[in-house]
PDB file of C-alpha atoms in Angstrom:
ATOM      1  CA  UNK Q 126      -3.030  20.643  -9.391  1.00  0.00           C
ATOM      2  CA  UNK Q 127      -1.555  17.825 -12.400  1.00  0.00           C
ATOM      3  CA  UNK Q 128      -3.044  18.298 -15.366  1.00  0.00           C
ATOM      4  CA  UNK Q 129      -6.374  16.762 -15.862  1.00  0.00           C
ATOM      5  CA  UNK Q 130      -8.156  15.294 -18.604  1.00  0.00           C
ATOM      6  CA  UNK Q 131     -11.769  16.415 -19.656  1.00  0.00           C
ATOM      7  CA  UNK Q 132     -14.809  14.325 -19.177  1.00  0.00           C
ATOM      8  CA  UNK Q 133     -15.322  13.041 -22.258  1.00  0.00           C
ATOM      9  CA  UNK Q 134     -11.219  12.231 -22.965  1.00  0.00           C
ATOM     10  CA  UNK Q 135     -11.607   9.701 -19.961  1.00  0.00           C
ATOM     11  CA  UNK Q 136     -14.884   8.477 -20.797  1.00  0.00           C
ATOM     12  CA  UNK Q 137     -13.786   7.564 -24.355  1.00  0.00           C
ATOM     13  CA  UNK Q 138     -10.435   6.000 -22.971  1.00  0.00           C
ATOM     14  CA  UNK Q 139     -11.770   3.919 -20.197  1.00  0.00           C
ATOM     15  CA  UNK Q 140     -14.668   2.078 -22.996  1.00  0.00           C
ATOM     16  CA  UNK Q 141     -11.571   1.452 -25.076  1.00  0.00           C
ATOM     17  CA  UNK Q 142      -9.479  -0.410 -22.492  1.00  0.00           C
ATOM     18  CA  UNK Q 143     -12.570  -2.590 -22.367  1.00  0.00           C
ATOM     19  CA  UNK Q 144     -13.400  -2.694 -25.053  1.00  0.00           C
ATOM     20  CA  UNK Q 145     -10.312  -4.413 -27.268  1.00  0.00           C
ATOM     21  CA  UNK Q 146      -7.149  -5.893 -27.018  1.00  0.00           C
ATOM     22  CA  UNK Q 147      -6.563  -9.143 -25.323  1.00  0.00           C
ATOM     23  CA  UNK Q 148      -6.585 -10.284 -21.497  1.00  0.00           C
ATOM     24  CA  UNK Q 149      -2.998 -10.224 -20.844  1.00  0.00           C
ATOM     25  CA  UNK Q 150      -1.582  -7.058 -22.356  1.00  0.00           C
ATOM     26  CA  UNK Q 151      -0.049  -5.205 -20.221  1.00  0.00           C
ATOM     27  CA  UNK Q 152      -1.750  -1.903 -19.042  1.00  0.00           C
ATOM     28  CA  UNK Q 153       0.574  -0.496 -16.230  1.00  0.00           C
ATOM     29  CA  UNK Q 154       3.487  -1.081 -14.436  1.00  0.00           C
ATOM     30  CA  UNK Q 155       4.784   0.297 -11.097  1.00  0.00           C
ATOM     31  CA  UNK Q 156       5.110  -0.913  -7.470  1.00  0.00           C
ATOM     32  CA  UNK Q 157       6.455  -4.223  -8.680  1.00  0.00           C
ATOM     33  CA  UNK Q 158       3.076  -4.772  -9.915  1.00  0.00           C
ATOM     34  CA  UNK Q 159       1.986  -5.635 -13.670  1.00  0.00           C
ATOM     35  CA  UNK Q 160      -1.245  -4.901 -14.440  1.00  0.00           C
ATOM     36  CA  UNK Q 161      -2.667  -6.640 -17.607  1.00  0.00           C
ATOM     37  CA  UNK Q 162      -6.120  -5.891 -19.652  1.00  0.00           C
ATOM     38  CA  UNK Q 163      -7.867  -9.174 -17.334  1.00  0.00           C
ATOM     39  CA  UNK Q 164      -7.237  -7.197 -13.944  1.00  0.00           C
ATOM     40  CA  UNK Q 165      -8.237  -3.935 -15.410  1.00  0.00           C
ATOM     41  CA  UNK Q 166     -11.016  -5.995 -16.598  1.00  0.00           C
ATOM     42  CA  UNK Q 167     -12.283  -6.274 -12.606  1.00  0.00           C
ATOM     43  CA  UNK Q 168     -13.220  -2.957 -12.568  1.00  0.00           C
ATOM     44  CA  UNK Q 169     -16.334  -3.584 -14.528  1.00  0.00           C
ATOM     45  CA  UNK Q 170     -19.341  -3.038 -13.282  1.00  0.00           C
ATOM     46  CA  UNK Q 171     -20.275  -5.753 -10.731  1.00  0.00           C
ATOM     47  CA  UNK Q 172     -16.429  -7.312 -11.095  1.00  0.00           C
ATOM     48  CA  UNK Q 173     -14.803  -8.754  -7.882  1.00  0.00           C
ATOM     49  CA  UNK Q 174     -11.300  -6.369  -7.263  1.00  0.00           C
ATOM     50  CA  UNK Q 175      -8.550  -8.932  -6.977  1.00  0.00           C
ATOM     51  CA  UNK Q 176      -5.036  -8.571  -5.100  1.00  0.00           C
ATOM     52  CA  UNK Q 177      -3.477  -7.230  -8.019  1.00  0.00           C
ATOM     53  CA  UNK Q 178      -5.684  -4.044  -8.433  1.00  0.00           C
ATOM     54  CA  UNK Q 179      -6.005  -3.816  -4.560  1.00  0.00           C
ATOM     55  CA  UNK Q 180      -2.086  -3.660  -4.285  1.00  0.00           C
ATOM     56  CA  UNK Q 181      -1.544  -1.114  -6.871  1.00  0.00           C
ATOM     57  CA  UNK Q 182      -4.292   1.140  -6.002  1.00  0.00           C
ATOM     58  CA  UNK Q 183      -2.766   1.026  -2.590  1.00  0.00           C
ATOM     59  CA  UNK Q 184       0.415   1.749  -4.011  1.00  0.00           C
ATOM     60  CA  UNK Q 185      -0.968   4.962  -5.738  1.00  0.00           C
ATOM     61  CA  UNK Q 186      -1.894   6.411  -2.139  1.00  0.00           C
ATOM     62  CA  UNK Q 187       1.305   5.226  -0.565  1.00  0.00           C
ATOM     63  CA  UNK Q 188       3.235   7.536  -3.046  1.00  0.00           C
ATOM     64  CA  UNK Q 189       0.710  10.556  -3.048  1.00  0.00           C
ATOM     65  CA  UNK Q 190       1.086  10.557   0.877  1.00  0.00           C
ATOM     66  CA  UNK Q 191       5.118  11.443   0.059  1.00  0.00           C
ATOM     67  CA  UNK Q 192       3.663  15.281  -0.826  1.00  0.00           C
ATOM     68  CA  UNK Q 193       3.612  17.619   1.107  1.00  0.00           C
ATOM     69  CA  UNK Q 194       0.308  18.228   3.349  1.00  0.00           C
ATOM     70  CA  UNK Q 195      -0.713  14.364   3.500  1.00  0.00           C
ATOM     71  CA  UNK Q 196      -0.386  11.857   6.739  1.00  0.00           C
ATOM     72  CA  UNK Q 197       2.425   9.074   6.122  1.00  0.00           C
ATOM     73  CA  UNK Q 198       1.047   6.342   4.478  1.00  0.00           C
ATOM     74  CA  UNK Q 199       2.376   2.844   4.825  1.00  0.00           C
ATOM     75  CA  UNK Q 200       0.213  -0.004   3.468  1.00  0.00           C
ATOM     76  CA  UNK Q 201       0.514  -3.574   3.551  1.00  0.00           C
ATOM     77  CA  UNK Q 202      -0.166  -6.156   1.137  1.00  0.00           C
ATOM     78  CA  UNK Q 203      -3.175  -7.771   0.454  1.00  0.00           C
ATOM     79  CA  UNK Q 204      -1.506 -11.061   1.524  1.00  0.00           C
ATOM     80  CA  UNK Q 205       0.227  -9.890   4.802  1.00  0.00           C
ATOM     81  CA  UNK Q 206      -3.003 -10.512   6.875  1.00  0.00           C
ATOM     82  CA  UNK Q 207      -3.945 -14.050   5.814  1.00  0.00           C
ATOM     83  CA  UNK Q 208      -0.043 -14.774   6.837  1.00  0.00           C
ATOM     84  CA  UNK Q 209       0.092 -12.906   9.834  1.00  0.00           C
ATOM     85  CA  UNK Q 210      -3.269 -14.710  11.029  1.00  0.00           C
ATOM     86  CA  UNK Q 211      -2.327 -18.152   9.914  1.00  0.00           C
ATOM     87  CA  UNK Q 212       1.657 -17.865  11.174  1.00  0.00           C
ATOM     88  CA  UNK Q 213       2.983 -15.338  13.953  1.00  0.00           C
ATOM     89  CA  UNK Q 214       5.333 -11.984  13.367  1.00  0.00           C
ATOM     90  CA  UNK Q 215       8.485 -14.396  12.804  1.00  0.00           C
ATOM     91  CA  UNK Q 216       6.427 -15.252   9.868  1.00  0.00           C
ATOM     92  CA  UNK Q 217       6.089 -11.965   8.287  1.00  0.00           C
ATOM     93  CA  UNK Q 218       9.006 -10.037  10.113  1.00  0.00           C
ATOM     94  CA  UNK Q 219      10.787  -9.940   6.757  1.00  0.00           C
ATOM     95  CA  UNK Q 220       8.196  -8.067   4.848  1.00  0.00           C
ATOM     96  CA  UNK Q 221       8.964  -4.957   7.106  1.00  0.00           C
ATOM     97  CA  UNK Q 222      13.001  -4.756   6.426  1.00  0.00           C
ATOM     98  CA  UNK Q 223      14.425  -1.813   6.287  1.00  0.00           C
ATOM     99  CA  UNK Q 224      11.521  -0.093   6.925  1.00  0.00           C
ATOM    100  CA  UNK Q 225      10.384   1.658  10.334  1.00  0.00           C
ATOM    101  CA  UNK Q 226       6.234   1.457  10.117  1.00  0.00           C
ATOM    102  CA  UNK Q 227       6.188   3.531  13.307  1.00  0.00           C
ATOM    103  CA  UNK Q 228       7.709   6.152  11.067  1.00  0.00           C
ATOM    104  CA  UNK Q 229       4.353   6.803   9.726  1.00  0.00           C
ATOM    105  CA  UNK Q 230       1.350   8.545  10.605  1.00  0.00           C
ATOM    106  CA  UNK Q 231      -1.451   5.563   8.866  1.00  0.00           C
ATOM    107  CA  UNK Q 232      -1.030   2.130   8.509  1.00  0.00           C
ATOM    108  CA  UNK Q 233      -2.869   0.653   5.818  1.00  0.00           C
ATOM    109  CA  UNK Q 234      -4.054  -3.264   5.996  1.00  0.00           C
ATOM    110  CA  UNK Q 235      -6.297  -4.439   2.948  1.00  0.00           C
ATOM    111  CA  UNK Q 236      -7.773  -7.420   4.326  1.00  0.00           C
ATOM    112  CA  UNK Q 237      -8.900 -10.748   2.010  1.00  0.00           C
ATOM    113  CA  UNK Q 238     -11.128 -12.646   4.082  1.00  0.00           C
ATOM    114  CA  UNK Q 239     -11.525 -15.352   1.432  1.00  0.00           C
ATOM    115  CA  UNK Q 240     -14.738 -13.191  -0.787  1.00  0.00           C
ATOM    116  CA  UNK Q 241     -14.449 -10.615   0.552  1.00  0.00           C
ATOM    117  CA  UNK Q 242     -12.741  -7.537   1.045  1.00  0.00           C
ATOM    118  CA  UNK Q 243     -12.296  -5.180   4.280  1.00  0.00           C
ATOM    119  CA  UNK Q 244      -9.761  -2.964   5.099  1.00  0.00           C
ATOM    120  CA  UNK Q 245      -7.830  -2.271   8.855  1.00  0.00           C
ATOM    121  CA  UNK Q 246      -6.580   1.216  10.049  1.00  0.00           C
ATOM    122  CA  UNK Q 247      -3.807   1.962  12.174  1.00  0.00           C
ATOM    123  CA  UNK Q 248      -3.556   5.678  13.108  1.00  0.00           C
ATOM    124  CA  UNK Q 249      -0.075   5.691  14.792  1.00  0.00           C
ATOM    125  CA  UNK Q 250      -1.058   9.454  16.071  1.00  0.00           C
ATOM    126  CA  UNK Q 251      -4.013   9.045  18.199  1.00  0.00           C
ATOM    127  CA  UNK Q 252      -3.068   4.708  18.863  1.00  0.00           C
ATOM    128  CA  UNK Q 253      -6.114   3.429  16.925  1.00  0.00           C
ATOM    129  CA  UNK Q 254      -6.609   0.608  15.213  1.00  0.00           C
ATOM    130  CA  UNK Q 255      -9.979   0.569  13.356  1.00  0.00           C
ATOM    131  CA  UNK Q 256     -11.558  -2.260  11.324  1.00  0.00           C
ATOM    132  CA  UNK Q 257     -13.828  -1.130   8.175  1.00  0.00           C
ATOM    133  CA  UNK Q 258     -16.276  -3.646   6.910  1.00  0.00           C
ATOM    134  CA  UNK Q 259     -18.600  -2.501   4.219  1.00  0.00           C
ATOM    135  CA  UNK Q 260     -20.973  -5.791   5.013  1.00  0.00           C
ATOM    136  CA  UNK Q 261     -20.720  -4.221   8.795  1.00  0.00           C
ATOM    137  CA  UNK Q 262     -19.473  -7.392  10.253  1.00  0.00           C
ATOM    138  CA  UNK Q 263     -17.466  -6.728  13.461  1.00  0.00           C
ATOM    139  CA  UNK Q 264     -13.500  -7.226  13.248  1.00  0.00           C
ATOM    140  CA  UNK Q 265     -12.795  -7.307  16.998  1.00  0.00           C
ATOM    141  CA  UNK Q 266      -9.939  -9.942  16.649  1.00  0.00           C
ATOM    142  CA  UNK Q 267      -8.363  -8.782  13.533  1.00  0.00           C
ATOM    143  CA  UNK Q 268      -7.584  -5.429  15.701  1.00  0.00           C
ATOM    144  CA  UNK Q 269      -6.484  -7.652  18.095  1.00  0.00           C
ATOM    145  CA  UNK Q 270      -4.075  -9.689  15.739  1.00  0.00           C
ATOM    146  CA  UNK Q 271      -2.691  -6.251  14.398  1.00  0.00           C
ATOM    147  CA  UNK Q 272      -1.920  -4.981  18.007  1.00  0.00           C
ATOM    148  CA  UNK Q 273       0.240  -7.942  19.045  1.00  0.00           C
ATOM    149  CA  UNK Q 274       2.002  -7.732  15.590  1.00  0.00           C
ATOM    150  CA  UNK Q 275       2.691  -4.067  16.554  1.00  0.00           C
ATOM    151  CA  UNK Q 276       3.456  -4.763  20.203  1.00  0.00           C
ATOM    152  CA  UNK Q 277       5.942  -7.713  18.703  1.00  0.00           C
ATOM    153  CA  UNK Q 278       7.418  -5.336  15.481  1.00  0.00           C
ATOM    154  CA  UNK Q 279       7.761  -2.479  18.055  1.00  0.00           C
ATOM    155  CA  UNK Q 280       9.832  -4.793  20.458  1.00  0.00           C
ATOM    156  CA  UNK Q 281      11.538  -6.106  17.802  1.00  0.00           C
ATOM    157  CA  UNK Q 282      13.033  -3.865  15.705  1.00  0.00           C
ATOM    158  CA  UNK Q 283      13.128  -0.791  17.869  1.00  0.00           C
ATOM    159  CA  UNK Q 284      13.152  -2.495  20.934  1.00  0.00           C
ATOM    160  CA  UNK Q 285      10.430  -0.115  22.509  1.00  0.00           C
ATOM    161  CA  UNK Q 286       7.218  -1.734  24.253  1.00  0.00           C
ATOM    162  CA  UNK Q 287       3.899  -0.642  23.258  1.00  0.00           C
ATOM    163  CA  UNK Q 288       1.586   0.205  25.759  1.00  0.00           C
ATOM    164  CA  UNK Q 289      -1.540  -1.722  24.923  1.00  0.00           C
ATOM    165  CA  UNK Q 290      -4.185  -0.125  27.188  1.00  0.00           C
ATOM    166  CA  UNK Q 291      -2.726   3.175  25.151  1.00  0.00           C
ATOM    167  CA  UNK Q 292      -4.774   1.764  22.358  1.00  0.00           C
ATOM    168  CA  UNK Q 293      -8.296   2.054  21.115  1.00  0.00           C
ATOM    169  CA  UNK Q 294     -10.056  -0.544  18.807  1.00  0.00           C
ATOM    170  CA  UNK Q 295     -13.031   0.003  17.384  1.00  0.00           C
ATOM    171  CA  UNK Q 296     -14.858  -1.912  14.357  1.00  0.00           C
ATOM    172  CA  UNK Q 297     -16.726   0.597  12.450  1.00  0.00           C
ATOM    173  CA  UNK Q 298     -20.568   0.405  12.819  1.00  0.00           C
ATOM    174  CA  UNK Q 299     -23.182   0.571  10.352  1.00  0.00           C
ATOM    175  CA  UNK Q 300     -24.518   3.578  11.086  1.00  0.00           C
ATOM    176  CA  UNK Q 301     -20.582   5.077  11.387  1.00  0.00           C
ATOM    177  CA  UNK Q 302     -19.383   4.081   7.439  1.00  0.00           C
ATOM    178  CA  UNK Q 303     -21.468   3.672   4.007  1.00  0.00           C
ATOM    179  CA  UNK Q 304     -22.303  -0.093   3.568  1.00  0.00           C
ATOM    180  CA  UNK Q 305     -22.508  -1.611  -0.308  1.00  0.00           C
ATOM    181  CA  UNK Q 306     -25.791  -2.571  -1.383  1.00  0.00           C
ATOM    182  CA  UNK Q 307     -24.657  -5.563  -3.681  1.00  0.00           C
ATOM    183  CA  UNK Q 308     -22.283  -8.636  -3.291  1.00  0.00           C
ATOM    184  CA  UNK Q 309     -19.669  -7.051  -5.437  1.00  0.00           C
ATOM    185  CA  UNK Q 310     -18.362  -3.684  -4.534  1.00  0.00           C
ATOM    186  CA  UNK Q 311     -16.212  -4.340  -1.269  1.00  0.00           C
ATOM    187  CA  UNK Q 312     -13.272  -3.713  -2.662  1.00  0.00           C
ATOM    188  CA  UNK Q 313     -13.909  -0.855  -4.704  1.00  0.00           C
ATOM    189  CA  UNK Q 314     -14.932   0.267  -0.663  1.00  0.00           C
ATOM    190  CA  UNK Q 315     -11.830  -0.431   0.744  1.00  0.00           C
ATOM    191  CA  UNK Q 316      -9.842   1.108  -1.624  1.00  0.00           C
ATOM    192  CA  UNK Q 317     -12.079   3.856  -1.233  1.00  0.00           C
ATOM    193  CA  UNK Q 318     -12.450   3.828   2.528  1.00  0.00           C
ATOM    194  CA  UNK Q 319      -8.654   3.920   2.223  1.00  0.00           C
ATOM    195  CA  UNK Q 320      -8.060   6.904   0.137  1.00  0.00           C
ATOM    196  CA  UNK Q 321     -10.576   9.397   2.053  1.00  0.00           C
ATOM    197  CA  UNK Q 322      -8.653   8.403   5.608  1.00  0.00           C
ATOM    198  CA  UNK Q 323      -4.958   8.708   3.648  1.00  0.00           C
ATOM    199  CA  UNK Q 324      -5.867  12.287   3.043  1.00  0.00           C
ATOM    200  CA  UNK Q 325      -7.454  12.797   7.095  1.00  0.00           C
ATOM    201  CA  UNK Q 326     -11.169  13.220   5.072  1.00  0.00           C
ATOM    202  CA  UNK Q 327     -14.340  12.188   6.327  1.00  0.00           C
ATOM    203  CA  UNK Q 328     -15.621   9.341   4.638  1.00  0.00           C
ATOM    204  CA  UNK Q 329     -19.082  11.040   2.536  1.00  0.00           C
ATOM    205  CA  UNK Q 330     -19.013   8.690   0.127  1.00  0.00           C
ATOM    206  CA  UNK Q 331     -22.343   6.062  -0.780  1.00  0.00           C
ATOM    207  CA  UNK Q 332     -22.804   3.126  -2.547  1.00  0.00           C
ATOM    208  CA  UNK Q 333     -24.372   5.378  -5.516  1.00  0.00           C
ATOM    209  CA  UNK Q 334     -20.399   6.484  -6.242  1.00  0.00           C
ATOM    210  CA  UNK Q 335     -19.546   3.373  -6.917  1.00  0.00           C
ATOM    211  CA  UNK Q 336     -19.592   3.207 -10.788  1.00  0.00           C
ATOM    212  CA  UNK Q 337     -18.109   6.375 -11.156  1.00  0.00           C
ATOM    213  CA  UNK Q 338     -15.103   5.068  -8.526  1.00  0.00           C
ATOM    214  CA  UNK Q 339     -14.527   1.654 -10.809  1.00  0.00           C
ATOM    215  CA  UNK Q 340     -14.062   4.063 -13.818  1.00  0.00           C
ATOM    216  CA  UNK Q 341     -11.773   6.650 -12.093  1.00  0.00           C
ATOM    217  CA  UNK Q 342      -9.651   3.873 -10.614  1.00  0.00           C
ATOM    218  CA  UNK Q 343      -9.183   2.609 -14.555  1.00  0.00           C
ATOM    219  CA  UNK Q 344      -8.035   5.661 -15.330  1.00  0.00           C
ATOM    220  CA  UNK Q 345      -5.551   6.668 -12.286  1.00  0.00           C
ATOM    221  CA  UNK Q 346      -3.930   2.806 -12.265  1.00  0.00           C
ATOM    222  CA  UNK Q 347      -3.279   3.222 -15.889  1.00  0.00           C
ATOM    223  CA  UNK Q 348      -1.845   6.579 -15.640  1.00  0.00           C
ATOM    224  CA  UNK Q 349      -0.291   5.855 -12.023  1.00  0.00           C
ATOM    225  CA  UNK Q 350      -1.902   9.474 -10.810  1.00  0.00           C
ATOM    226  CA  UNK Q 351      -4.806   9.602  -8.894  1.00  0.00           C
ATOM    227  CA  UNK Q 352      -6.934  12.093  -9.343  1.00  0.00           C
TER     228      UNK Q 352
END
């Protein structure tokens, strides 16, 4: 496995990143992404993840799942969703070029449903779609919005139908995923949620994790490894 730092080295690093420095230095870099002291800064205890964390974080499991032993990962941006659900596939056909999703094994869909964050899973393997919500609100038509974009993408740029009854949606119930027990953590959850199923793992996590997650992530965005 990469090298990795001891307890305390981490512990003493991620205090000083919030410690000092001002809001908009600039902390990491990859992805097309900047990532400055204030977004870091969301990973505080209690602090509301915004796009810019989500998006890199989701860029650290995309490039993990290029090793060997890990399910394809392709993941969308945070703001594909809101544009796909507002618009139609013309709308967002560009965002795919030169890439064939279908190609993968996982689909990844961070969802921003104005405050709040969820997160949609397409398994290309077994044709699921499933919606995680870690407030356990049902996401019935957001799997329905993704299969028509598929269906349409599919058509489109490989010029293959999908076979919708093939498919089986399914937003997660409460008893089926951990649920956060504050008005803060969903997006530590879906980035979370989204790194157990990018490495086919059961999701054992609980809300408890969560302060121990928000300090790992520090670490791993400003180091661009996950551990």
């Amino acid at each position: 496995p990469p090298w990795t730092p001891s307890f305390q080295a981490m512990e003493s690093e991620i205090s000083a990143v919030f410690a000092s420095g001002e809001p908009e230095d600039i902390l990491s870099k990859a992805f097309k992404l900047t990532v400055t002291r204030e977004d870091i800064c969301t990973l505080r205890p209690l602090g509301w993840l915004n796009d810019r964390i989500m998006n890199f974080y989701m860029g650290l499991l995309v490039e993990r799942s290029k090793k060997e032993g890990y399910p394809a990962v392709y993941a969308f941006n945070t703001f594909f969703y809101s544009k796909l659900s507002s618009t139609s596939h013309k709308a967002v056909k560009k965002w795919t070029k030169g890439v064939d999703i279908f190609k993968h094994d996982v689909i990844l869909v961070p969802i921003h449903l104005k405050i709040h964050w969820t997160l949609l899973v397409v398994d290309l393997r077994e044709k699921t779609i499933k919606y995680f919500d870690s407030l356990g609100q049902k996401g019935d038509h957001i799997c329905k919005t993704v299969l028509k974009y598929l269906e349409e993408e599919s058509k489109e740029k490989r010029n293959i139908e999908l076979t919708a009854s093939e498919w089986t949606l399914h937003s997660m119930g409460t008893e089926e995923i951990p649920q956060q027990n504050n008005g803060s953590d969903c997006g530590v959850f879906v980035c979370k949620f989204a790194d157990f199923i990018s490495r086919d793992k059961p999701i054992v996590f609980t809300p408890e994790h969560m302060p121990y997650f928000r300090r790992k992530m520090v670490w791993e965005i400003i180091h661009q490894q996950l551990l």
